[in-house]
Amino acid sequence: MMHKKVIVIGAGFSGLSAATSLADQGYEVTVLEKNATPGGRARSFEADGYTFDMGPSWYWMPDVFESYFNKFNKSVSDYYNLVRLDPSYTVVFGEDDFVDLPASLDELKALFENWEPGSAARLDKFLEQAAYKYEVGINQLVYKPGRSVSEFMSLRLLLDVLRMDVFQSIHTHIRRFFSHEKIIKLMEFPVLFLGALPQNTPALYSLMNYADISLGTWYPMGGMYKIIEGMVQLAEEKGVAFLYNQDVQEIEVEQGIARRVRTATGTFEADVVVASADYHHVEKNLLAPAYQTYTDKYWEKRVMAPSCLIFYLGIDKKLDNLRHHNLFFDEDFGPHAHEIYTDPKWPAKPLFYVSAPSVTDESVAPEGCENLFVLMPVAPGLEDTEALREQYFNIIMDRLEYLTKQDVRSAVVYKRSYAHRDFIADYNAFKGNAYGLANTLLQTALLKPSLKSKKVKNLYYTGQLTVPGPGVPPSLISGQVVAKEVAKDYALAPGQRLPVSN
């Protein structure tokens, strides 16, 4: 009997998750990856003795990663060494105003109390509610495929949703508990990962504060790419085949069924296709117009999470006054946010983020040197030129050098920039976005682009433009959710199951 063949397009977190989950159940899975290595936005590269993670640099929600590997009777520790950072990160509010966020909750409460008497007790109450939201949100809601309103119709789940402040903004919610400006900035910071203003983000996402404060900030020694290496190793153990440098040109559909996936170098038969590539790109460029679910008008109305300008810098000395994660909040976020979400343009006074993994991990830089990942969020869809990149490099370096009181530019021995046109070239990213769709109330669950095509019976989507949303843990979950839907719609008969390696 023929085994059911699944073609997965893209080897990012969601694609790897979907491929491994399906192979584990007995499907014959082949992953077609456009680039030369797996990982998608989480790829890595080496240059002049430095090892750079290209995209994600924050390891939050360690339970989601552990749960993923546990599904296959494995553990995170089987693939990489995870360490908790302390301090979790540093926030730079201005000259000589650096605040370390301690890993210890008691120490954090003491810090808050020093700023705002009574805030320690209110933080306990805030986190109690956030823990409930995390339990329901991460362990129940994000695993919903969002294909039918009936998924959310159980009385208990309806009551849970009402308790989770989905109709109140996180901006308002935080201000019910705290009034000190620095505390508010710290509490609003985690929702920036969701790609929308706090005013437009449901208070449900205080679960991100729980992830930040209670579950902590971690780091896989060797870099974030160690996660990808572990996931690929596990996928191969389950029988997944990987083919690289396979730029998909077309999904061949006959009478509403995807029959083949054609790349620049070959054609692959398919019983099921799972697209982990950019949703908009797959619809508009890989499918004939008759099989596209969403119109150009629909896509233009989507609220996108930001893109970003990134600099990968090799520094030939050790630097002072930097932690592993550093948030430069020395400028007002309001105008920068306006220039991302309301009136898209390159920002006048941007906030930015610096990761220095070499502070924790000596393996990512030559001895006595520093590895810097510098990120500035910007609106998607902007003009992206070398001149603009250089202009903002100097703006950021001016502030970094002033605030950390040292020369940095003269010590740069390796420099690479990455922005909109690179996201488009490498990932076919809609408008050069970096993170996907913003997690606004009107782009949640059923209101996101569907994980199953409405026009092609056996075509599914996974990743940051569908449920549950942007970020590494949601992408990891997205792959598991779509695999479950495939297994439900295209169940294998006993004779179709491939032997699965342990």
Short mmCIF file of C-alpha atoms in Angstrom, two decimals:
data_model
loop_
_atom_site.label_atom_id
_atom_site.label_comp_id
_atom_site.label_asym_id
_atom_site.label_seq_id
_atom_site.Cartn_x
_atom_site.Cartn_y
_atom_site.Cartn_z
CA MET A 1 0.00 0.00 0.00
CA MET A 2 1.29 3.47 -0.86
CA HIS A 3 2.36 5.66 2.04
CA LYS A 4 0.88 9.16 2.22
CA LYS A 5 3.47 11.69 1.09
CA VAL A 6 3.62 15.07 2.77
CA ILE A 7 5.64 17.91 1.28
CA VAL A 8 6.56 20.64 3.76
CA ILE A 9 7.69 23.94 2.22
CA GLY A 10 10.20 25.63 4.49
CA ALA A 11 12.47 24.47 7.32
CA GLY A 12 11.80 27.16 9.91
CA PHE A 13 10.48 26.38 13.38
CA SER A 14 6.92 25.71 12.23
CA GLY A 15 7.99 23.60 9.25
CA LEU A 16 10.35 21.49 11.34
CA SER A 17 7.67 21.04 14.00
CA ALA A 18 5.02 19.98 11.46
CA ALA A 19 7.38 17.67 9.59
CA THR A 20 8.59 15.87 12.71
CA SER A 21 5.09 15.53 14.14
CA LEU A 22 3.79 13.99 10.90
CA ALA A 23 6.77 11.69 10.40
CA ASP A 24 6.35 10.46 13.96
CA GLN A 25 2.81 9.39 13.06
CA GLY A 26 3.96 7.47 10.00
CA TYR A 27 3.71 9.91 7.10
CA GLU A 28 6.45 10.04 4.48
CA VAL A 29 7.69 13.62 4.87
CA THR A 30 10.01 15.65 2.66
CA VAL A 31 11.00 19.21 3.54
CA LEU A 32 11.88 21.55 0.69
CA GLU A 33 13.97 24.46 1.92
CA LYS A 34 14.76 27.50 -0.25
CA ASN A 35 18.04 28.28 1.48
CA ALA A 36 21.21 26.23 1.89
CA THR A 37 20.59 25.51 5.57
CA PRO A 38 17.53 24.93 7.77
CA GLY A 39 16.14 27.37 10.32
CA GLY A 40 14.38 30.05 8.30
CA ARG A 41 14.70 33.32 10.19
CA ALA A 42 16.59 31.41 12.89
CA ARG A 43 19.51 30.54 10.61
CA SER A 44 23.09 31.14 11.66
CA PHE A 45 26.30 32.10 9.90
CA GLU A 46 30.00 32.24 10.72
CA ALA A 47 32.47 34.93 9.70
CA ASP A 48 36.02 35.71 10.85
CA GLY A 49 35.70 33.48 13.91
CA TYR A 50 32.32 34.91 14.99
CA THR A 51 29.09 32.88 15.04
CA PHE A 52 25.95 34.96 14.55
CA ASP A 53 22.35 33.94 15.13
CA MET A 54 20.53 35.71 12.30
CA GLY A 55 17.12 36.19 13.90
CA PRO A 56 15.55 35.14 17.22
CA SER A 57 17.77 35.86 20.20
CA TRP A 58 15.35 35.56 23.16
CA TYR A 59 14.59 32.15 24.67
CA TRP A 60 11.34 32.48 26.58
CA MET A 61 8.68 29.91 27.52
CA PRO A 62 11.13 27.04 28.13
CA ASP A 63 8.19 24.78 28.93
CA VAL A 64 6.97 25.00 25.31
CA PHE A 65 10.33 23.73 24.01
CA GLU A 66 10.50 21.01 26.64
CA SER A 67 6.94 19.94 25.88
CA TYR A 68 7.79 19.74 22.18
CA PHE A 69 10.71 17.37 22.68
CA ASN A 70 8.82 15.41 25.33
CA LYS A 71 6.19 14.50 22.71
CA PHE A 72 8.87 12.36 21.08
CA ASN A 73 10.20 10.94 24.37
CA LYS A 74 13.12 13.35 24.22
CA SER A 75 14.25 16.33 26.27
CA VAL A 76 15.81 19.68 25.49
CA SER A 77 18.93 18.45 27.29
CA ASP A 78 19.32 15.69 24.70
CA TYR A 79 20.12 18.36 22.11
CA TYR A 80 21.49 21.48 23.78
CA ASN A 81 22.61 22.96 27.09
CA LEU A 82 20.21 25.59 28.41
CA VAL A 83 21.26 28.19 31.00
CA ARG A 84 19.15 30.82 32.74
CA LEU A 85 20.38 34.39 32.46
CA ASP A 86 20.71 36.53 35.57
CA PRO A 87 20.09 39.38 35.17
CA SER A 88 17.47 38.48 32.60
CA TYR A 89 18.24 41.67 30.69
CA THR A 90 19.22 45.30 31.17
CA VAL A 91 17.14 48.35 30.32
CA VAL A 92 18.95 51.59 29.56
CA PHE A 93 16.69 54.51 30.43
CA GLY A 94 19.35 57.18 29.90
CA GLU A 95 22.87 58.24 30.79
CA ASP A 96 24.00 56.43 33.97
CA ASP A 97 20.50 54.99 34.28
CA PHE A 98 20.92 51.25 33.65
CA VAL A 99 18.49 48.85 35.33
CA ASP A 100 19.27 45.13 35.57
CA LEU A 101 16.16 42.95 35.69
CA PRO A 102 17.02 40.22 38.20
CA ALA A 103 15.99 36.61 37.66
CA SER A 104 14.86 36.43 41.29
CA LEU A 105 11.23 37.46 41.81
CA ASP A 106 12.00 38.71 45.33
CA GLU A 107 14.76 40.96 44.00
CA LEU A 108 12.48 42.25 41.25
CA LYS A 109 9.76 43.03 43.78
CA ALA A 110 12.29 44.93 45.87
CA LEU A 111 13.26 46.95 42.79
CA PHE A 112 9.62 47.78 42.05
CA GLU A 113 8.94 48.65 45.68
CA ASN A 114 11.84 51.08 45.69
CA TRP A 115 10.26 52.92 42.75
CA GLU A 116 6.63 52.68 43.81
CA PRO A 117 5.67 51.72 47.38
CA GLY A 118 3.01 49.01 47.36
CA SER A 119 3.91 47.82 43.86
CA ALA A 120 5.47 44.55 45.10
CA ALA A 121 2.12 43.30 46.39
CA ARG A 122 0.41 44.49 43.22
CA LEU A 123 3.00 42.63 41.14
CA ASP A 124 2.06 39.44 42.98
CA LYS A 125 -1.59 40.02 42.11
CA PHE A 126 -0.74 40.89 38.51
CA LEU A 127 1.34 37.73 38.12
CA GLU A 128 -1.36 35.59 39.70
CA GLN A 129 -3.74 36.68 36.95
CA ALA A 130 -1.03 36.38 34.31
CA ALA A 131 -0.24 32.82 35.41
CA TYR A 132 -3.88 31.85 34.89
CA LYS A 133 -3.82 33.42 31.41
CA TYR A 134 -0.61 31.57 30.61
CA GLU A 135 -2.07 28.24 31.72
CA VAL A 136 -5.23 28.66 29.65
CA GLY A 137 -3.66 30.60 26.76
CA ILE A 138 -0.54 28.53 26.17
CA ASN A 139 -1.90 25.13 27.13
CA GLN A 140 -5.35 25.47 25.56
CA LEU A 141 -6.12 28.42 23.30
CA VAL A 142 -2.96 28.44 21.20
CA TYR A 143 -3.47 24.79 20.32
CA LYS A 144 -6.85 25.56 18.74
CA PRO A 145 -6.66 25.36 14.93
CA GLY A 146 -9.09 28.26 14.49
CA ARG A 147 -11.13 26.51 11.80
CA SER A 148 -14.52 26.80 13.49
CA VAL A 149 -16.20 28.87 16.18
CA SER A 150 -17.34 25.59 17.75
CA GLU A 151 -13.78 25.08 19.03
CA PHE A 152 -14.41 27.88 21.52
CA MET A 153 -17.98 26.99 22.52
CA SER A 154 -17.41 24.93 25.65
CA LEU A 155 -18.84 26.67 28.71
CA ARG A 156 -15.58 26.38 30.62
CA LEU A 157 -13.55 27.86 27.78
CA LEU A 158 -16.02 30.71 27.33
CA LEU A 159 -15.72 31.49 31.03
CA ASP A 160 -11.93 31.27 30.76
CA VAL A 161 -11.92 33.69 27.83
CA LEU A 162 -14.04 36.17 29.77
CA ARG A 163 -11.63 35.96 32.71
CA MET A 164 -8.65 36.66 30.50
CA ASP A 165 -9.41 40.29 29.64
CA VAL A 166 -9.50 39.76 25.88
CA PHE A 167 -11.55 42.95 25.40
CA GLN A 168 -9.28 45.18 27.49
CA SER A 169 -5.91 46.42 26.24
CA ILE A 170 -2.68 45.49 27.99
CA HIS A 171 -1.98 49.26 28.12
CA THR A 172 -5.04 49.80 30.33
CA HIS A 173 -4.55 46.59 32.30
CA ILE A 174 -0.99 47.43 33.38
CA ARG A 175 -2.03 50.90 34.53
CA ARG A 176 -4.64 49.37 36.82
CA PHE A 177 -1.75 47.99 38.86
CA PHE A 178 1.16 50.41 38.43
CA SER A 179 1.77 54.12 37.92
CA HIS A 180 5.57 54.51 37.94
CA GLU A 181 6.84 55.27 34.46
CA LYS A 182 9.73 52.80 34.57
CA ILE A 183 7.57 49.95 35.84
CA ILE A 184 5.04 50.60 33.09
CA LYS A 185 7.78 50.55 30.45
CA LEU A 186 9.15 47.29 31.82
CA MET A 187 5.74 45.67 31.95
CA GLU A 188 4.82 46.79 28.43
CA PHE A 189 8.11 45.64 26.92
CA PRO A 190 7.25 41.91 26.50
CA VAL A 191 4.17 42.59 24.37
CA LEU A 192 6.39 44.31 21.80
CA PHE A 193 7.28 40.75 20.73
CA LEU A 194 3.67 40.45 19.57
CA GLY A 195 4.04 43.15 16.97
CA ALA A 196 1.44 45.72 18.04
CA LEU A 197 1.08 48.74 20.31
CA PRO A 198 0.11 47.99 23.92
CA GLN A 199 -3.07 50.03 23.28
CA ASN A 200 -4.06 47.54 20.56
CA THR A 201 -2.92 44.33 22.26
CA PRO A 202 -5.45 42.40 24.38
CA ALA A 203 -4.70 42.18 28.11
CA LEU A 204 -4.74 38.41 27.62
CA TYR A 205 -1.09 38.88 26.71
CA SER A 206 -0.05 39.73 30.25
CA LEU A 207 0.80 36.04 29.95
CA MET A 208 3.99 37.37 28.33
CA ASN A 209 4.86 39.09 31.62
CA TYR A 210 4.44 35.74 33.35
CA ALA A 211 6.77 34.18 30.78
CA ASP A 212 9.29 36.98 31.33
CA ILE A 213 9.25 37.25 35.11
CA SER A 214 8.21 33.83 36.39
CA LEU A 215 9.61 31.49 33.73
CA GLY A 216 12.71 33.53 33.01
CA THR A 217 15.09 34.33 30.16
CA TRP A 218 17.29 31.47 28.98
CA TYR A 219 20.04 30.84 26.46
CA PRO A 220 21.14 27.66 24.63
CA MET A 221 24.92 27.54 24.82
CA GLY A 222 26.38 27.81 21.35
CA GLY A 223 23.54 30.04 20.20
CA MET A 224 19.88 29.89 19.25
CA TYR A 225 20.78 27.83 16.19
CA LYS A 226 21.42 24.91 18.56
CA ILE A 227 17.62 24.62 18.81
CA ILE A 228 17.38 24.25 15.03
CA GLU A 229 20.19 21.68 14.98
CA GLY A 230 18.37 19.71 17.66
CA MET A 231 15.06 19.88 15.83
CA VAL A 232 16.64 18.77 12.54
CA GLN A 233 18.42 15.90 14.27
CA LEU A 234 15.14 14.77 15.82
CA ALA A 235 13.32 15.13 12.49
CA GLU A 236 15.91 12.97 10.75
CA GLU A 237 15.64 10.40 13.52
CA LYS A 238 11.94 10.22 12.66
CA GLY A 239 12.67 9.75 8.97
CA VAL A 240 12.14 13.27 7.59
CA ALA A 241 14.04 13.93 4.35
CA PHE A 242 15.53 17.39 3.85
CA LEU A 243 16.32 18.91 0.47
CA TYR A 244 18.03 22.32 0.44
CA ASN A 245 18.41 25.03 -2.21
CA GLN A 246 14.92 24.10 -3.37
CA ASP A 247 13.19 27.33 -4.36
CA VAL A 248 9.54 26.33 -4.84
CA GLN A 249 8.08 27.73 -8.05
CA GLU A 250 4.57 26.30 -8.07
CA ILE A 251 2.05 24.14 -6.25
CA GLU A 252 0.38 22.21 -9.05
CA VAL A 253 -3.35 21.90 -8.33
CA GLU A 254 -5.78 19.69 -10.24
CA GLN A 255 -9.50 19.90 -9.53
CA GLY A 256 -8.93 21.53 -6.16
CA ILE A 257 -6.25 19.10 -4.98
CA ALA A 258 -2.52 19.85 -4.72
CA ARG A 259 -0.84 17.06 -6.66
CA ARG A 260 2.75 18.21 -6.99
CA VAL A 261 5.21 20.81 -5.74
CA ARG A 262 7.60 22.10 -8.39
CA THR A 263 10.94 23.68 -7.54
CA ALA A 264 13.61 25.17 -9.79
CA THR A 265 15.28 21.76 -9.98
CA GLY A 266 12.57 19.10 -9.68
CA THR A 267 8.96 18.06 -9.14
CA PHE A 268 7.66 16.27 -6.04
CA GLU A 269 4.45 14.26 -5.82
CA ALA A 270 2.28 15.05 -2.79
CA ASP A 271 -0.78 13.74 -1.00
CA VAL A 272 -0.66 16.69 1.39
CA VAL A 273 1.21 20.00 1.21
CA VAL A 274 2.12 22.02 4.31
CA ALA A 275 3.36 25.53 3.56
CA SER A 276 5.65 26.93 6.22
CA ALA A 277 6.82 29.62 3.84
CA ASP A 278 5.36 33.13 3.83
CA TYR A 279 1.57 32.73 3.55
CA HIS A 280 1.10 35.70 1.21
CA HIS A 281 3.91 34.49 -1.07
CA VAL A 282 2.47 30.97 -1.28
CA GLU A 283 -0.98 32.27 -2.17
CA LYS A 284 0.06 34.93 -4.64
CA ASN A 285 3.06 33.33 -6.31
CA LEU A 286 2.77 29.55 -5.96
CA LEU A 287 -0.96 29.08 -6.62
CA ALA A 288 -3.00 29.85 -9.72
CA PRO A 289 -5.46 32.75 -9.14
CA ALA A 290 -8.45 30.38 -9.04
CA TYR A 291 -6.99 28.69 -5.94
CA GLN A 292 -6.09 31.81 -3.94
CA THR A 293 -8.25 32.33 -0.85
CA TYR A 294 -7.41 35.95 0.01
CA THR A 295 -7.50 39.04 -2.18
CA ASP A 296 -4.88 41.77 -2.49
CA LYS A 297 -7.30 44.04 -0.63
CA TYR A 298 -7.44 41.57 2.26
CA TRP A 299 -3.65 41.47 2.58
CA GLU A 300 -3.29 45.24 2.37
CA LYS A 301 -5.68 45.56 5.34
CA ARG A 302 -3.65 43.21 7.55
CA VAL A 303 -1.83 44.87 10.45
CA MET A 304 1.71 43.63 10.15
CA ALA A 305 4.21 43.29 12.93
CA PRO A 306 7.36 45.36 12.37
CA SER A 307 10.28 44.64 10.16
CA CYS A 308 13.71 45.47 11.51
CA LEU A 309 17.16 46.67 10.65
CA ILE A 310 19.81 44.35 12.05
CA PHE A 311 23.57 44.73 12.31
CA TYR A 312 25.83 41.74 12.98
CA LEU A 313 29.05 43.12 14.43
CA GLY A 314 32.34 41.49 15.32
CA ILE A 315 34.21 43.58 17.90
CA ASP A 316 37.93 42.99 18.45
CA LYS A 317 37.84 43.80 22.17
CA LYS A 318 35.64 43.22 25.21
CA LEU A 319 33.09 45.94 25.90
CA ASP A 320 31.99 47.51 29.16
CA ASN A 321 28.48 48.15 30.46
CA LEU A 322 26.71 45.55 28.34
CA ARG A 323 24.80 42.47 29.44
CA HIS A 324 23.64 39.59 27.26
CA HIS A 325 20.36 41.42 26.45
CA ASN A 326 20.24 45.23 26.45
CA LEU A 327 17.18 47.37 25.70
CA PHE A 328 17.90 51.01 24.91
CA PHE A 329 14.79 52.89 26.05
CA ASP A 330 16.55 56.25 26.38
CA GLU A 331 14.15 57.81 23.87
CA ASP A 332 10.37 58.05 24.06
CA PHE A 333 8.74 54.98 22.51
CA GLY A 334 5.61 56.93 21.53
CA PRO A 335 7.04 58.71 18.45
CA HIS A 336 8.95 55.58 17.35
CA ALA A 337 5.76 53.49 17.67
CA HIS A 338 3.86 56.12 15.65
CA GLU A 339 6.48 55.80 12.91
CA ILE A 340 6.03 52.01 12.88
CA TYR A 341 2.27 51.59 13.15
CA THR A 342 0.45 54.85 12.35
CA ASP A 343 2.58 56.86 9.92
CA PRO A 344 5.12 54.33 8.56
CA LYS A 345 8.52 55.89 8.02
CA TRP A 346 12.11 55.52 9.11
CA PRO A 347 12.18 56.73 12.74
CA ALA A 348 13.65 60.02 13.91
CA LYS A 349 14.73 58.84 17.37
CA PRO A 350 14.57 55.03 17.41
CA LEU A 351 14.71 52.68 20.33
CA PHE A 352 17.00 49.73 19.74
CA TYR A 353 18.17 46.44 21.22
CA VAL A 354 21.67 44.98 21.56
CA SER A 355 22.39 41.33 22.22
CA ALA A 356 25.92 40.44 23.29
CA PRO A 357 25.82 36.63 23.53
CA SER A 358 29.60 36.54 23.96
CA VAL A 359 29.02 37.91 27.49
CA THR A 360 27.53 34.50 28.32
CA ASP A 361 29.07 32.25 25.68
CA GLU A 362 32.77 32.49 24.76
CA SER A 363 32.28 30.11 21.80
CA VAL A 364 30.52 32.72 19.61
CA ALA A 365 33.49 35.11 19.32
CA PRO A 366 37.29 34.87 19.23
CA GLU A 367 39.04 35.13 22.60
CA GLY A 368 38.95 38.64 23.99
CA CYS A 369 36.35 39.75 21.45
CA GLU A 370 32.64 40.55 21.47
CA ASN A 371 29.76 39.43 19.27
CA LEU A 372 26.99 42.03 18.89
CA PHE A 373 23.53 41.67 17.37
CA VAL A 374 21.95 45.12 17.05
CA LEU A 375 18.26 45.44 16.13
CA MET A 376 16.09 48.46 15.44
CA PRO A 377 12.36 47.82 14.79
CA VAL A 378 10.94 49.63 11.78
CA ALA A 379 7.73 49.64 9.78
CA PRO A 380 7.37 47.01 7.05
CA GLY A 381 7.17 48.08 3.43
CA LEU A 382 9.72 50.90 3.64
CA GLU A 383 12.38 51.81 1.10
CA ASP A 384 15.57 50.02 2.12
CA THR A 385 18.87 51.39 0.82
CA GLU A 386 22.51 51.08 1.84
CA ALA A 387 22.60 54.81 2.55
CA LEU A 388 19.69 54.51 5.01
CA ARG A 389 21.28 51.52 6.71
CA GLU A 390 24.54 53.40 7.17
CA GLN A 391 22.72 56.47 8.44
CA TYR A 392 21.02 54.43 11.16
CA PHE A 393 24.17 52.52 11.98
CA ASN A 394 25.78 55.83 12.91
CA ILE A 395 22.72 57.02 14.85
CA ILE A 396 22.74 53.83 16.90
CA MET A 397 26.52 53.82 17.39
CA ASP A 398 26.47 57.45 18.56
CA ARG A 399 24.01 56.57 21.32
CA LEU A 400 25.59 53.21 22.17
CA GLU A 401 29.00 54.80 22.59
CA TYR A 402 27.64 57.76 24.58
CA LEU A 403 25.55 55.64 26.94
CA THR A 404 28.09 52.88 27.52
CA LYS A 405 30.96 55.41 27.66
CA GLN A 406 33.34 53.71 25.22
CA ASP A 407 34.44 53.66 21.62
CA VAL A 408 32.82 50.86 19.64
CA ARG A 409 33.03 51.78 15.95
CA SER A 410 36.82 51.69 15.75
CA ALA A 411 36.77 48.13 17.15
CA VAL A 412 34.35 46.77 14.52
CA VAL A 413 36.25 44.17 12.48
CA TYR A 414 33.20 42.52 10.93
CA LYS A 415 29.93 44.17 9.92
CA ARG A 416 26.86 42.92 8.06
CA SER A 417 23.46 44.56 7.82
CA TYR A 418 20.06 42.95 7.21
CA ALA A 419 16.68 44.58 6.55
CA HIS A 420 13.56 44.59 4.34
CA ARG A 421 15.06 43.55 1.04
CA ASP A 422 16.93 40.68 2.71
CA PHE A 423 13.76 39.40 4.36
CA ILE A 424 12.13 39.45 0.93
CA ALA A 425 15.07 37.81 -0.87
CA ASP A 426 15.64 35.08 1.73
CA TYR A 427 12.10 34.38 2.96
CA ASN A 428 9.74 36.00 0.40
CA ALA A 429 8.48 38.00 3.39
CA PHE A 430 5.36 40.09 2.73
CA LYS A 431 6.43 43.75 2.78
CA GLY A 432 9.77 42.63 4.19
CA ASN A 433 8.18 41.85 7.56
CA ALA A 434 10.30 40.20 10.23
CA TYR A 435 7.68 38.84 12.64
CA GLY A 436 4.41 38.18 10.78
CA LEU A 437 0.96 39.47 11.70
CA ALA A 438 0.47 41.71 14.71
CA ASN A 439 -1.47 40.04 17.54
CA THR A 440 -4.36 42.48 17.66
CA LEU A 441 -7.86 41.47 18.83
CA LEU A 442 -9.12 41.51 15.23
CA GLN A 443 -6.25 39.25 14.15
CA THR A 444 -6.67 36.54 16.77
CA ALA A 445 -7.71 32.88 16.35
CA LEU A 446 -10.53 32.64 13.78
CA LEU A 447 -9.68 36.12 12.50
CA LYS A 448 -6.22 35.11 11.27
CA PRO A 449 -5.59 33.67 7.79
CA SER A 450 -6.82 30.08 7.99
CA LEU A 451 -4.36 27.24 8.54
CA LYS A 452 -6.21 25.29 5.84
CA SER A 453 -6.79 26.55 2.31
CA LYS A 454 -10.43 27.18 1.50
CA LYS A 455 -9.81 26.42 -2.18
CA VAL A 456 -7.26 23.58 -2.16
CA LYS A 457 -8.46 20.55 -0.22
CA ASN A 458 -5.07 19.22 0.91
CA LEU A 459 -3.10 22.46 1.37
CA TYR A 460 -2.30 23.66 4.89
CA TYR A 461 -0.39 26.65 6.26
CA THR A 462 1.76 26.98 9.32
CA GLY A 463 3.95 29.74 10.78
CA GLN A 464 3.75 33.34 11.84
CA LEU A 465 1.00 34.49 9.43
CA THR A 466 -1.55 31.98 10.72
CA VAL A 467 -2.52 30.58 14.13
CA PRO A 468 -1.40 31.04 16.81
CA GLY A 469 0.82 33.97 15.80
CA PRO A 470 4.34 35.43 15.72
CA GLY A 471 7.29 34.35 17.83
CA VAL A 472 9.34 31.19 18.26
CA PRO A 473 7.15 29.30 20.77
CA PRO A 474 3.95 30.05 18.78
CA SER A 475 5.66 28.88 15.58
CA LEU A 476 6.73 25.68 17.32
CA ILE A 477 3.11 25.17 18.40
CA SER A 478 1.77 26.10 14.96
CA GLY A 479 3.55 23.15 13.38
CA GLN A 480 2.07 20.76 15.92
CA VAL A 481 -1.43 22.17 15.42
CA VAL A 482 -1.33 21.79 11.64
CA ALA A 483 0.10 18.26 11.91
CA LYS A 484 -2.85 17.29 14.08
CA GLU A 485 -5.27 18.70 11.51
CA VAL A 486 -3.55 16.81 8.68
CA ALA A 487 -3.69 13.58 10.68
CA LYS A 488 -7.39 14.15 11.33
CA ASP A 489 -8.25 14.93 7.70
CA TYR A 490 -5.90 12.39 6.10
CA ALA A 491 -5.69 9.57 8.63
CA LEU A 492 -3.36 6.72 7.77
CA ALA A 493 -4.64 3.19 7.49
CA PRO A 494 -2.57 0.63 9.47
CA GLY A 495 -0.86 -0.59 6.31
CA GLN A 496 0.19 2.93 5.38
CA ARG A 497 2.18 3.62 8.51
CA LEU A 498 5.92 3.77 8.06
CA PRO A 499 8.09 2.27 10.79
CA VAL A 500 9.25 5.13 13.00
CA SER A 501 12.74 5.12 14.47
CA ASN A 502 13.15 5.72 18.18
#
